[in-house]
Amino acid sequence: MARTLDEVVTAVATQLMAVNAATNAAVSQRVLAELVGHFGVDVSFLRHNDHNIHATKLIAEWPVRTDIPDPDPLALVYFADADPVFAAAENAKEILVFRPEPATDDYQRRIEEARNIPGVTMAVVPMLSGDVTTGCLGFVKFGDREWTPEELNALKAIASLFAQLQARIAAEDQLRFLAEHDDLTGLNNRRALIAHLDQRLAPGQAGPVSALFLDLDRLKAINDYLGHTAGDWFIRVFAKRLREGAEGPNLIARLGGDEFVVVPDSPMTADEAEALAHRLQMMLRERVSIDGEMLTRTVSIGVALGVPGRDTTSDLLRRADQALLAAKSAGGNKIAVFSDDMSLKGGFRNDIELHLQSAIENGALVLHYLPEVDMRTGEILAFEALVRWQHPTRGLLSPNAFIGVAESINFAGELGRWVMRAACAEFRTWRSKGIGDDAVLRLNVSPVQLVTEGFVKTVADTIEEFGLDRGSVCLEITESVVVQDIETTRITLAGLKEAGVQIAIDDFGTGYSVLSHLKSLPVDTLKIDKSFVRELGTNQGDLAIVRAVIALAESFGLELVAEGVETEEAALTLLRHGCYRAQGFLLSRPVAGDAMEALLAQRRIPVQFSAAPVR
Ligand code: C2E
Ligand code: MG
Ligand code: MG
């Protein structure tokens, strides 16, 4: 049965929706085959423009040519060498239709005869992203063919579906690369290291798995005296030597600053790992010339082993870190292998472990709140509860200091329940005074909580107990958790959704893993991680990422919140690109409960960038 043009466009949309980078070519080819059939043309192709190298790249074609020469002359075509049709596709904004001239004139006829090709009709449909032509769809009919305006409109709609897909895949690729690599050295980053160790330490893997935790001694002095450029340069040289000397195969990661981890691929005893550490240390001690000065920096190394099926990634990294601390506190330029009594010295950690339980009982935990604002108007749209610990001797502790410990001692559930109850109770008090009626309470959830039995019910019951409507509570989860146990997570999120609770992905962009699941998870909001936002306005790389995330959010129909807006430039840049929800020190610091109540009563925070373009 012949399909209407609308049905054809809808069918294309449906097929392209689930495509990712890996399936793009195959699905595109299938769609082209259907279009060839539907429009009764002979050839169809999809090409992407690469404006960096001024070329167009073949993505899919139908029918697939037989006997494609190697290299394929059509695979990558530089606009400079292209025939006029391809060249026109570089910046075309409107559909171009080429039809054979009626072969009345002698010249034309002679050309056709000489080339032995009949006149062809060709429709080139540009793919557009904003004002950039990102590629084209081509349809070739041997002989003459008329395209009706309705057909051309359908082609336009189809090209725009392909353009959206292309933008989404580009954004995904970019985020994925960024998520796995360290900018400065090109080494793996923390996330890649953790993924690798998770896999190596799974039950049944060969072990023991050794981790060497390296730290440059006194790098700070180079930064302080020679400047950051010199410090960066030094780190790059160090990374290069490490790559050359680490006796691969192995995984080498930079954890930020001057910390590196080497994980050899082959299982090792503690003695073997220590011997490797000594060889590395010798090699890394060689001098480096910076600005004509010869510098040496010694390195301290902590060594630890993990047994697959018994130890977790965080066990292993914590031990290696403790061994490193021991090496450093022995004066640096040392190697230490983890031993059990070192763990007793993790004093701070122990202290936290011991006192966390009583902190809850003694009311030493407090909540601060961070408003989330519509930057166009200053209106407070939501507020995020952030837990703090008023520690008797250590002062006000930030969650980063104790949440990790709580998780490792199976205490996250209890902590999370306290936070949820305390925040809901406070919110109810405000609501009972008619304050904060339109605002949403955002709560951070620990990964472990999410996969705990009965979590959905606890959440639903708590919200009900405090008489809050469920739509005014949103749970924030971090990316990594979503993926660790995707099936359980999916069920939990679906349950939460059904219970009417909103869901946000926190710190978005720092882990790529959730991207592939984003389409299938019931998520309402993405929060762009502050590391991409802080330098907006000065850092072009960050801007590219943020634009990619904005595009992703749009294509999935999600709300978007920028975290960590500290400067007016960042705020203006976000507004300019269509992201207006934000939180950050420019708008407000986290504040205590009574201050939050006062802000909510006022309903808005005066926004300082009055020149902001209102969209
Ligand atoms: P998060 O959920 O991404 O929360 C935002 C963090 O960014 C807060 O740090 C906030 O103070 C900080 N922040 C906000 N604006 C700016 C800014 O403009 N610049 C900078 N540099 N920082 C800004 P905080 O309170 O230290 O919380 C850190 C993390 O601890 C949170 O990150 C969240 O993941 C976790 N956390 C906080 N409270 C809880 C909780 O009750 N339960 C759980 N599981 N985690 C929590
Ligand atoms: Mg959060
Ligand atoms: Mg965050």
XYZ file of C-alpha atoms and ligand atoms in Angstrom:
663
model
C 0.000 0.000 0.000
C 1.404 3.384 -0.933
C 2.234 5.563 2.030
C 1.463 9.228 2.291
C 4.338 11.664 2.558
C 3.511 12.237 6.216
C 3.706 8.535 6.876
C 7.074 8.353 5.158
C 8.450 11.175 7.311
C 7.065 9.599 10.471
C 8.576 6.233 9.578
C 11.975 7.884 9.121
C 11.655 9.676 12.453
C 10.815 6.444 14.228
C 13.738 4.588 12.757
C 16.259 7.333 13.449
C 15.181 7.805 17.046
C 16.964 4.771 18.428
C 20.141 5.184 16.383
C 23.548 5.624 17.987
C 27.019 6.067 16.553
C 27.454 2.334 16.072
C 24.210 1.756 14.192
C 24.087 5.036 12.289
C 25.449 3.829 8.948
C 23.368 0.664 8.805
C 20.081 2.278 9.793
C 20.688 5.263 7.520
C 21.261 2.890 4.637
C 17.998 1.116 5.361
C 16.138 4.412 5.476
C 17.710 5.481 2.170
C 16.609 2.202 0.589
C 13.030 2.907 1.649
C 13.207 6.446 0.319
C 14.562 5.234 -3.017
C 11.585 2.888 -3.200
C 9.051 5.445 -2.148
C 10.174 8.293 -4.382
C 10.994 6.046 -7.327
C 14.515 7.360 -7.760
C 17.621 5.410 -8.715
C 20.236 6.459 -6.191
C 20.237 8.120 -2.826
C 23.067 9.155 -0.546
C 23.746 10.745 2.832
C 26.887 12.863 3.306
C 28.232 14.837 6.247
C 30.276 18.012 5.906
C 33.537 18.375 7.767
C 34.096 22.105 7.733
C 37.456 21.783 9.456
C 38.972 20.101 6.439
C 36.482 21.495 3.877
C 35.283 18.131 2.730
C 32.168 15.989 2.518
C 32.108 12.447 3.764
C 29.905 9.593 2.567
C 27.861 8.129 5.439
C 25.407 5.885 3.595
C 24.152 5.218 0.100
C 21.520 3.140 -1.647
C 21.910 1.034 -3.682
C 25.385 0.222 -2.463
C 27.747 0.411 -5.453
C 29.368 -2.797 -6.535
C 33.115 -2.893 -7.201
C 33.917 0.149 -5.115
C 37.542 1.051 -5.856
C 39.919 1.222 -2.910
C 40.288 3.983 -1.922
C 36.726 4.955 -2.742
C 36.842 8.291 -4.604
C 33.415 9.178 -3.194
C 34.206 8.400 0.461
C 35.806 11.740 1.212
C 35.529 14.567 -1.308
C 37.237 17.902 -0.772
C 35.007 20.746 -1.827
C 37.889 22.305 -3.693
C 38.093 19.318 -6.050
C 34.375 18.544 -6.087
C 32.031 18.720 -9.036
C 29.636 21.666 -8.922
C 26.842 19.680 -7.285
C 28.949 18.516 -4.342
C 30.592 21.903 -4.070
C 27.198 23.578 -3.843
C 26.332 21.350 -0.903
C 29.081 22.907 1.208
C 26.978 25.841 2.311
C 23.617 25.298 0.645
C 20.647 26.421 2.730
C 17.869 25.491 0.326
C 17.147 22.392 -1.726
C 18.949 22.355 -5.063
C 17.270 20.562 -7.941
C 19.232 19.925 -11.131
C 17.218 18.753 -14.117
C 18.458 17.856 -17.556
C 18.031 20.706 -19.977
C 15.776 19.788 -22.819
C 18.417 18.498 -25.172
C 17.520 20.904 -27.888
C 20.749 22.609 -28.129
C 23.502 20.970 -30.037
C 26.141 21.571 -27.495
C 24.200 19.817 -24.761
C 23.488 16.858 -26.972
C 27.102 16.537 -27.940
C 28.182 16.466 -24.322
C 25.682 13.776 -23.485
C 26.825 11.648 -26.336
C 30.467 12.104 -25.523
C 29.961 11.131 -21.908
C 27.426 8.474 -22.582
C 25.214 9.448 -19.669
C 21.617 10.361 -20.065
C 20.551 13.521 -18.341
C 19.896 12.971 -14.661
C 17.677 14.738 -12.188
C 19.293 15.373 -8.888
C 17.833 16.776 -5.685
C 20.321 17.857 -3.061
C 18.718 18.552 0.315
C 20.943 20.385 2.804
C 21.053 19.340 6.444
C 21.150 22.379 8.701
C 22.131 22.957 12.270
C 21.461 26.586 13.083
C 23.056 28.424 10.209
C 25.628 25.737 9.451
C 25.173 23.244 6.620
C 26.214 19.983 8.226
C 25.643 17.656 5.305
C 23.190 16.721 2.600
C 20.822 14.090 1.370
C 20.957 13.407 -2.365
C 18.408 11.773 -4.660
C 19.317 10.903 -8.234
C 16.907 9.869 -10.948
C 18.262 8.767 -14.304
C 16.335 10.822 -16.804
C 13.925 13.589 -16.000
C 11.776 13.807 -12.872
C 9.689 16.554 -11.470
C 9.655 17.113 -7.688
C 6.409 18.529 -6.387
C 6.496 21.184 -3.663
C 4.898 18.659 -1.278
C 7.652 16.152 -1.969
C 10.313 18.784 -1.479
C 8.775 19.681 1.868
C 8.876 16.047 2.919
C 12.537 15.851 1.878
C 13.252 18.929 3.944
C 11.635 17.368 6.991
C 13.596 14.159 6.467
C 16.865 16.058 6.109
C 16.163 17.863 9.332
C 15.638 14.526 11.096
C 19.002 13.378 9.787
C 20.580 16.651 10.896
C 19.214 16.221 14.421
C 20.589 12.709 14.551
C 23.967 13.915 13.341
C 24.081 16.617 16.032
C 23.137 14.131 18.696
C 25.810 11.646 17.675
C 28.449 14.374 17.502
C 27.508 15.516 20.990
C 27.628 11.970 22.291
C 31.057 11.360 20.758
C 32.426 14.548 22.172
C 31.157 13.835 25.644
C 32.391 10.278 25.506
C 35.914 11.302 24.606
C 35.967 14.006 27.184
C 34.641 11.629 29.772
C 37.453 9.146 29.368
C 40.527 11.259 28.853
C 42.647 13.744 30.629
C 43.041 16.944 28.607
C 46.562 17.762 29.544
C 48.251 14.413 28.997
C 45.841 12.389 26.881
C 46.081 9.654 29.513
C 42.994 7.933 30.853
C 41.148 9.799 33.562
C 39.698 8.686 36.866
C 36.500 7.453 35.342
C 38.275 5.233 32.839
C 40.494 3.917 35.619
C 37.511 3.011 37.767
C 35.746 1.289 34.895
C 38.902 -0.692 34.183
C 39.393 -1.739 37.798
C 35.734 -2.660 38.207
C 36.163 -5.049 35.364
C 39.522 -6.423 36.525
C 38.249 -7.041 40.054
C 35.092 -8.852 38.999
C 34.786 -12.410 40.333
C 36.576 -14.955 38.209
C 39.184 -12.545 36.790
C 42.898 -13.300 37.068
C 44.578 -11.717 40.093
C 45.942 -10.262 42.168
C 45.543 -6.900 40.433
C 48.192 -4.401 41.382
C 47.839 -0.637 41.436
C 50.763 1.777 41.649
C 49.749 5.198 42.868
C 52.353 7.815 41.884
C 52.659 11.359 43.094
C 55.246 13.914 42.068
C 57.015 15.350 45.052
C 56.798 19.119 45.341
C 55.298 19.855 41.955
C 53.733 22.853 43.613
C 57.107 24.542 43.756
C 57.387 24.413 39.973
C 53.937 25.919 39.637
C 54.704 28.599 42.187
C 58.092 29.653 40.877
C 57.933 28.955 37.172
C 54.208 29.336 36.599
C 51.479 26.958 35.579
C 52.621 26.637 32.004
C 55.884 25.200 33.227
C 54.042 22.980 35.672
C 51.799 21.694 32.896
C 54.770 21.103 30.677
C 56.485 19.169 33.393
C 53.417 16.992 33.885
C 53.284 16.272 30.186
C 56.927 15.189 30.121
C 56.313 13.088 33.179
C 53.291 11.431 31.562
C 55.284 10.673 28.445
C 58.064 9.028 30.428
C 55.575 7.083 32.399
C 54.003 5.778 29.207
C 57.398 4.756 27.856
C 58.709 3.240 31.038
C 55.728 1.466 32.499
C 56.506 -1.845 30.823
C 53.038 -2.239 29.238
C 50.539 -3.560 28.538
C 48.835 -1.596 31.251
C 46.422 1.189 31.971
C 47.833 4.548 32.975
C 45.574 7.218 34.352
C 46.028 10.743 35.602
C 43.746 11.545 38.484
C 44.255 15.277 38.267
C 47.013 17.419 39.703
C 50.179 15.405 39.940
C 48.637 12.033 40.743
C 48.954 9.071 38.421
C 47.979 5.426 38.646
C 49.499 2.507 36.771
C 47.630 -0.786 36.609
C 49.654 -3.513 34.876
C 47.584 -5.890 32.770
C 49.198 -9.030 34.138
C 48.602 -10.337 37.665
C 51.506 -9.649 40.048
C 52.707 -10.479 43.520
C 53.433 -7.647 45.932
C 57.172 -8.163 45.411
C 56.876 -7.925 41.651
C 54.766 -4.794 41.901
C 57.256 -3.218 44.275
C 60.117 -4.049 41.919
C 58.234 -2.398 39.062
C 57.723 0.656 41.255
C 61.480 0.861 41.863
C 62.282 0.695 38.165
C 59.720 3.411 37.450
C 61.079 5.591 40.173
C 64.612 5.393 38.779
C 63.461 6.308 35.343
C 61.200 9.162 36.341
C 63.960 10.755 38.345
C 65.796 11.894 35.221
C 66.156 15.576 34.716
C 63.835 17.743 32.671
C 64.849 21.012 31.072
C 62.370 23.833 31.466
C 63.166 27.339 30.230
C 66.838 26.415 30.227
C 66.710 25.237 33.816
C 67.366 21.618 34.612
C 64.845 20.309 37.075
C 64.412 17.020 38.770
C 61.401 15.941 40.685
C 61.318 12.795 42.699
C 58.244 10.683 42.874
C 56.582 8.777 45.697
C 54.772 5.562 44.937
C 52.175 3.616 46.901
C 51.590 0.004 45.912
C 48.542 -2.115 46.707
C 47.000 -5.342 45.499
C 43.372 -6.306 45.045
C 41.880 -9.762 44.774
C 39.134 -10.191 42.149
C 35.822 -11.145 43.690
C 36.940 -10.038 47.148
C 38.123 -6.438 46.906
C 36.334 -3.561 45.263
C 37.848 -0.788 43.189
C 37.498 1.639 46.041
C 39.198 -0.810 48.435
C 42.144 -1.074 46.093
C 42.461 2.640 45.392
C 42.075 3.514 49.044
C 44.879 1.133 49.995
C 47.152 2.422 47.265
C 46.385 5.937 48.424
C 47.176 5.063 52.023
C 50.450 3.469 50.978
C 51.242 6.638 49.028
C 50.519 8.766 52.070
C 52.898 6.605 54.075
C 55.573 7.021 51.389
C 55.113 10.782 51.364
C 55.089 11.182 55.097
C 58.323 9.217 55.218
C 59.858 12.194 53.440
C 58.982 11.584 49.786
C 60.967 9.850 47.077
C 59.903 6.586 48.723
C 57.975 3.500 47.820
C 55.536 1.909 50.222
C 53.508 -1.252 49.896
C 50.160 -1.264 51.601
C 49.971 -3.148 54.862
C 47.056 -3.704 57.182
C 48.245 -1.464 59.950
C 48.348 1.475 57.562
C 44.602 1.371 57.417
C 44.485 2.029 61.138
C 46.284 5.267 60.504
C 43.609 6.611 58.235
C 42.715 8.711 61.230
C 40.280 11.116 59.692
C 38.387 8.387 58.023
C 38.184 6.371 61.205
C 36.984 9.321 63.127
C 34.213 9.821 60.633
C 33.279 6.183 60.641
C 33.081 6.172 64.402
C 31.058 9.321 64.828
C 28.697 9.411 61.904
C 26.037 7.360 63.611
C 26.042 9.559 66.678
C 26.062 12.664 64.488
C 22.608 11.728 63.292
C 21.416 11.026 66.802
C 22.883 14.212 68.262
C 21.485 16.519 65.644
C 24.939 17.417 64.381
C 23.820 17.095 60.772
C 22.287 20.178 59.195
C 20.829 21.013 55.834
C 21.761 23.984 53.734
C 19.889 24.895 50.605
C 21.000 26.101 47.209
C 18.396 28.031 45.212
C 17.891 27.333 41.525
C 16.905 30.394 39.617
C 15.416 31.466 36.303
C 18.219 33.808 35.278
C 15.896 35.862 33.102
C 13.695 36.896 35.998
C 15.446 35.814 39.183
C 12.468 33.659 40.103
C 13.345 30.737 42.398
C 12.246 27.555 40.663
C 13.738 24.981 42.972
C 16.106 24.528 45.883
C 18.572 21.735 46.514
C 19.138 20.288 49.974
C 22.854 19.896 50.757
C 23.875 18.111 53.895
C 26.572 19.411 56.281
C 28.043 18.013 59.464
C 28.747 20.309 62.352
C 31.687 18.323 63.695
C 32.744 19.063 67.296
C 36.446 19.406 66.529
C 36.752 19.638 62.783
C 34.204 22.353 62.114
C 31.506 22.341 59.455
C 32.248 19.399 57.161
C 31.193 19.348 53.533
C 29.395 16.286 52.220
C 32.388 15.337 50.107
C 34.274 14.655 53.345
C 31.843 12.110 54.702
C 29.396 10.808 52.093
C 32.027 8.502 50.620
C 32.793 7.086 54.058
C 29.116 6.675 54.795
C 28.719 4.718 51.595
C 31.660 2.457 52.308
C 30.315 1.501 55.730
C 26.794 0.869 54.457
C 25.496 3.917 56.146
C 24.320 5.819 53.093
C 20.764 4.550 53.418
C 20.373 5.865 56.912
C 21.999 9.181 56.062
C 19.787 9.498 52.996
C 16.645 8.827 54.983
C 17.612 11.468 57.487
C 18.198 14.032 54.743
C 14.913 13.258 53.061
C 12.885 13.451 56.250
C 14.581 16.583 57.489
C 14.146 18.372 54.156
C 10.523 17.305 53.740
C 9.723 18.384 57.289
C 11.243 21.803 56.748
C 9.508 22.207 53.385
C 6.162 21.349 54.961
C 6.661 24.038 57.575
C 7.297 26.598 54.842
C 4.386 25.435 52.757
C 2.098 25.666 55.762
C 2.922 29.389 55.830
C 2.134 29.658 52.133
C 5.779 29.823 51.162
C 7.423 27.997 48.282
C 4.212 26.752 46.689
C 5.644 26.609 43.191
C 9.160 25.556 44.092
C 10.606 22.073 43.764
C 12.713 20.459 46.484
C 15.715 18.666 45.047
C 17.350 15.869 47.026
C 20.619 14.107 46.289
C 20.484 10.358 46.379
C 23.422 8.049 46.968
C 23.955 5.283 44.444
C 23.464 2.604 47.066
C 20.136 4.031 48.136
C 18.803 3.698 44.653
C 19.333 -0.027 44.501
C 18.095 -0.660 48.045
C 14.947 -2.759 48.480
C 11.896 -0.760 49.199
C 13.430 2.564 48.184
C 10.485 3.644 46.057
C 8.056 2.955 48.861
C 10.167 4.795 51.418
C 10.257 7.844 49.170
C 6.541 7.752 48.416
C 5.653 7.214 52.085
C 7.900 10.007 53.296
C 6.484 12.501 50.839
C 2.984 11.517 51.831
C 3.727 11.590 55.539
C 4.776 15.213 55.227
C 1.820 16.076 53.049
C 3.836 17.234 50.067
C 2.602 16.747 46.550
C 4.952 14.445 44.780
C 5.579 16.625 41.766
C 7.306 19.093 44.037
C 10.058 16.660 44.973
C 12.888 15.753 42.621
C 15.616 13.195 43.250
C 19.080 13.841 41.861
C 21.149 10.858 40.898
C 24.647 10.820 39.518
C 25.469 9.309 36.180
C 27.718 6.484 37.290
C 25.057 4.858 39.439
C 22.606 4.622 36.628
C 24.861 2.298 34.779
C 26.372 0.131 37.490
C 23.183 -1.795 37.813
C 21.089 -0.645 34.928
C 18.247 -3.104 35.342
C 17.608 -2.410 39.004
C 17.998 1.297 38.331
C 15.511 1.188 35.505
C 12.936 -0.519 37.711
C 13.509 1.893 40.583
C 13.288 4.945 38.355
C 10.130 3.650 36.723
C 8.646 3.132 40.198
C 9.595 6.638 41.259
C 8.120 8.058 38.084
C 4.913 6.209 38.688
C 4.831 7.623 42.183
C 5.025 11.077 40.584
C 8.515 11.950 41.754
C 10.763 13.901 39.400
C 14.211 12.661 38.475
C 17.323 14.626 37.574
C 20.721 13.450 36.424
C 23.304 15.325 38.463
C 26.818 16.304 37.370
C 25.892 15.542 33.783
C 28.780 15.350 31.356
C 31.318 13.928 33.767
C 30.395 10.365 32.863
C 29.302 9.399 29.423
C 27.802 6.154 30.473
C 24.264 7.334 30.919
C 23.983 8.728 27.414
C 23.195 5.439 25.794
C 20.380 4.891 28.281
C 19.043 8.409 28.323
C 16.376 7.661 25.759
C 14.960 4.808 27.754
C 15.091 6.185 31.299
C 12.304 8.311 32.768
C 14.409 11.374 33.446
C 13.055 14.941 33.634
C 16.107 17.092 34.104
C 19.825 17.234 33.342
C 22.147 19.259 35.522
C 25.275 20.282 33.641
C 28.271 19.697 35.851
C 29.889 22.813 37.248
C 33.274 21.936 35.784
C 31.933 22.893 32.348
C 30.157 26.010 33.514
C 32.676 27.726 35.721
C 34.877 29.034 32.918
C 32.142 29.675 30.382
C 32.779 32.912 28.605
C 36.522 32.291 28.528
C 36.905 28.612 27.730
C 35.770 27.735 24.206
C 36.130 24.012 24.826
C 33.624 24.213 27.651
C 31.251 26.200 25.497
C 31.289 23.455 22.886
C 30.396 20.875 25.523
C 27.663 22.996 27.008
C 26.143 23.572 23.595
C 26.248 19.838 22.985
C 24.437 19.207 26.255
C 21.862 21.887 25.443
C 21.281 20.170 22.104
C 20.946 16.792 23.814
C 18.477 18.118 26.347
C 16.446 19.652 23.544
C 16.432 16.502 21.504
C 15.245 14.459 24.468
C 12.823 17.100 25.694
C 14.518 17.476 29.088
C 14.788 20.418 31.426
C 18.311 21.713 31.763
C 19.964 23.291 34.796
C 23.468 24.714 34.807
C 25.422 24.160 38.002
C 28.251 26.305 39.284
C 27.451 29.678 37.707
C 30.075 31.876 39.316
C 30.534 34.684 36.834
C 28.393 37.049 34.869
C 30.068 35.870 31.662
C 28.976 32.328 32.380
C 25.414 33.460 33.086
C 25.226 35.554 29.932
C 26.738 32.808 27.807
C 24.190 30.311 29.097
C 21.312 32.685 28.472
C 22.554 33.380 24.997
C 22.464 29.688 24.217
C 19.041 29.128 25.665
C 19.823 27.702 29.085
C 18.199 29.857 31.712
C 17.861 27.630 34.768
C 20.909 27.798 36.955
C 22.423 27.623 40.383
C 25.761 28.875 41.537
C 27.595 31.310 43.724
C 26.801 34.245 41.431
C 23.126 33.744 42.211
C 23.410 32.494 45.768
C 25.649 30.485 48.052
C 24.081 27.531 49.827
C 22.161 29.057 52.750
C 20.742 27.808 56.044
C 17.076 26.867 56.324
C 15.766 30.160 57.680
C 17.558 32.092 54.963
C 16.121 29.776 52.344
C 12.679 30.340 53.767
C 13.176 34.091 53.496
C 14.319 33.768 49.870
C 11.329 31.625 49.001
C 9.023 34.115 50.667
C 10.533 36.816 48.451
C 10.073 34.463 45.493
C 12.986 35.861 43.589
C 16.628 36.735 43.843
C 17.584 40.033 42.269
C 19.572 39.088 39.172
C 22.602 41.235 38.684
C 22.983 40.968 34.931
C 20.123 43.162 33.973
C 21.439 43.461 30.420
C 20.719 39.766 29.896
C 18.979 39.208 26.600
C 15.483 37.980 27.289
C 14.532 35.278 24.869
P 25.951 18.508 43.854
O 24.690 17.767 44.023
O 26.435 18.700 42.474
O 25.725 19.897 44.595
C 26.240 21.096 44.196
C 27.536 21.395 44.890
O 28.140 22.454 44.196
C 27.378 21.877 46.333
O 28.525 21.479 47.046
C 27.370 23.374 46.145
O 27.754 24.085 47.304
C 28.392 23.525 45.070
N 28.242 24.745 44.303
C 27.104 25.376 43.978
N 27.331 26.473 43.247
C 28.661 26.532 43.086
C 29.525 27.462 42.408
O 29.112 28.440 41.802
N 30.859 27.180 42.440
C 31.365 26.103 43.091
N 32.675 25.926 43.066
N 30.573 25.226 43.746
C 29.244 25.435 43.741
P 28.461 20.654 48.395
O 27.362 21.163 49.253
O 29.834 20.622 48.948
O 28.032 19.229 47.912
C 28.897 18.419 47.192
C 28.205 17.173 46.728
O 27.860 16.318 47.811
C 26.902 17.430 46.013
O 27.138 17.802 44.684
C 26.203 16.106 46.149
O 26.624 15.232 45.143
C 26.703 15.596 47.475
N 25.649 15.770 48.478
C 25.246 16.884 49.126
N 24.237 16.625 49.964
C 23.959 15.311 49.836
C 22.993 14.425 50.423
O 22.150 14.809 51.223
N 23.041 13.117 50.039
C 23.939 12.667 49.118
N 23.926 11.373 48.780
N 24.838 13.469 48.538
C 24.863 14.775 48.884
Mg 22.973 17.677 43.365
Mg 26.148 18.510 40.705
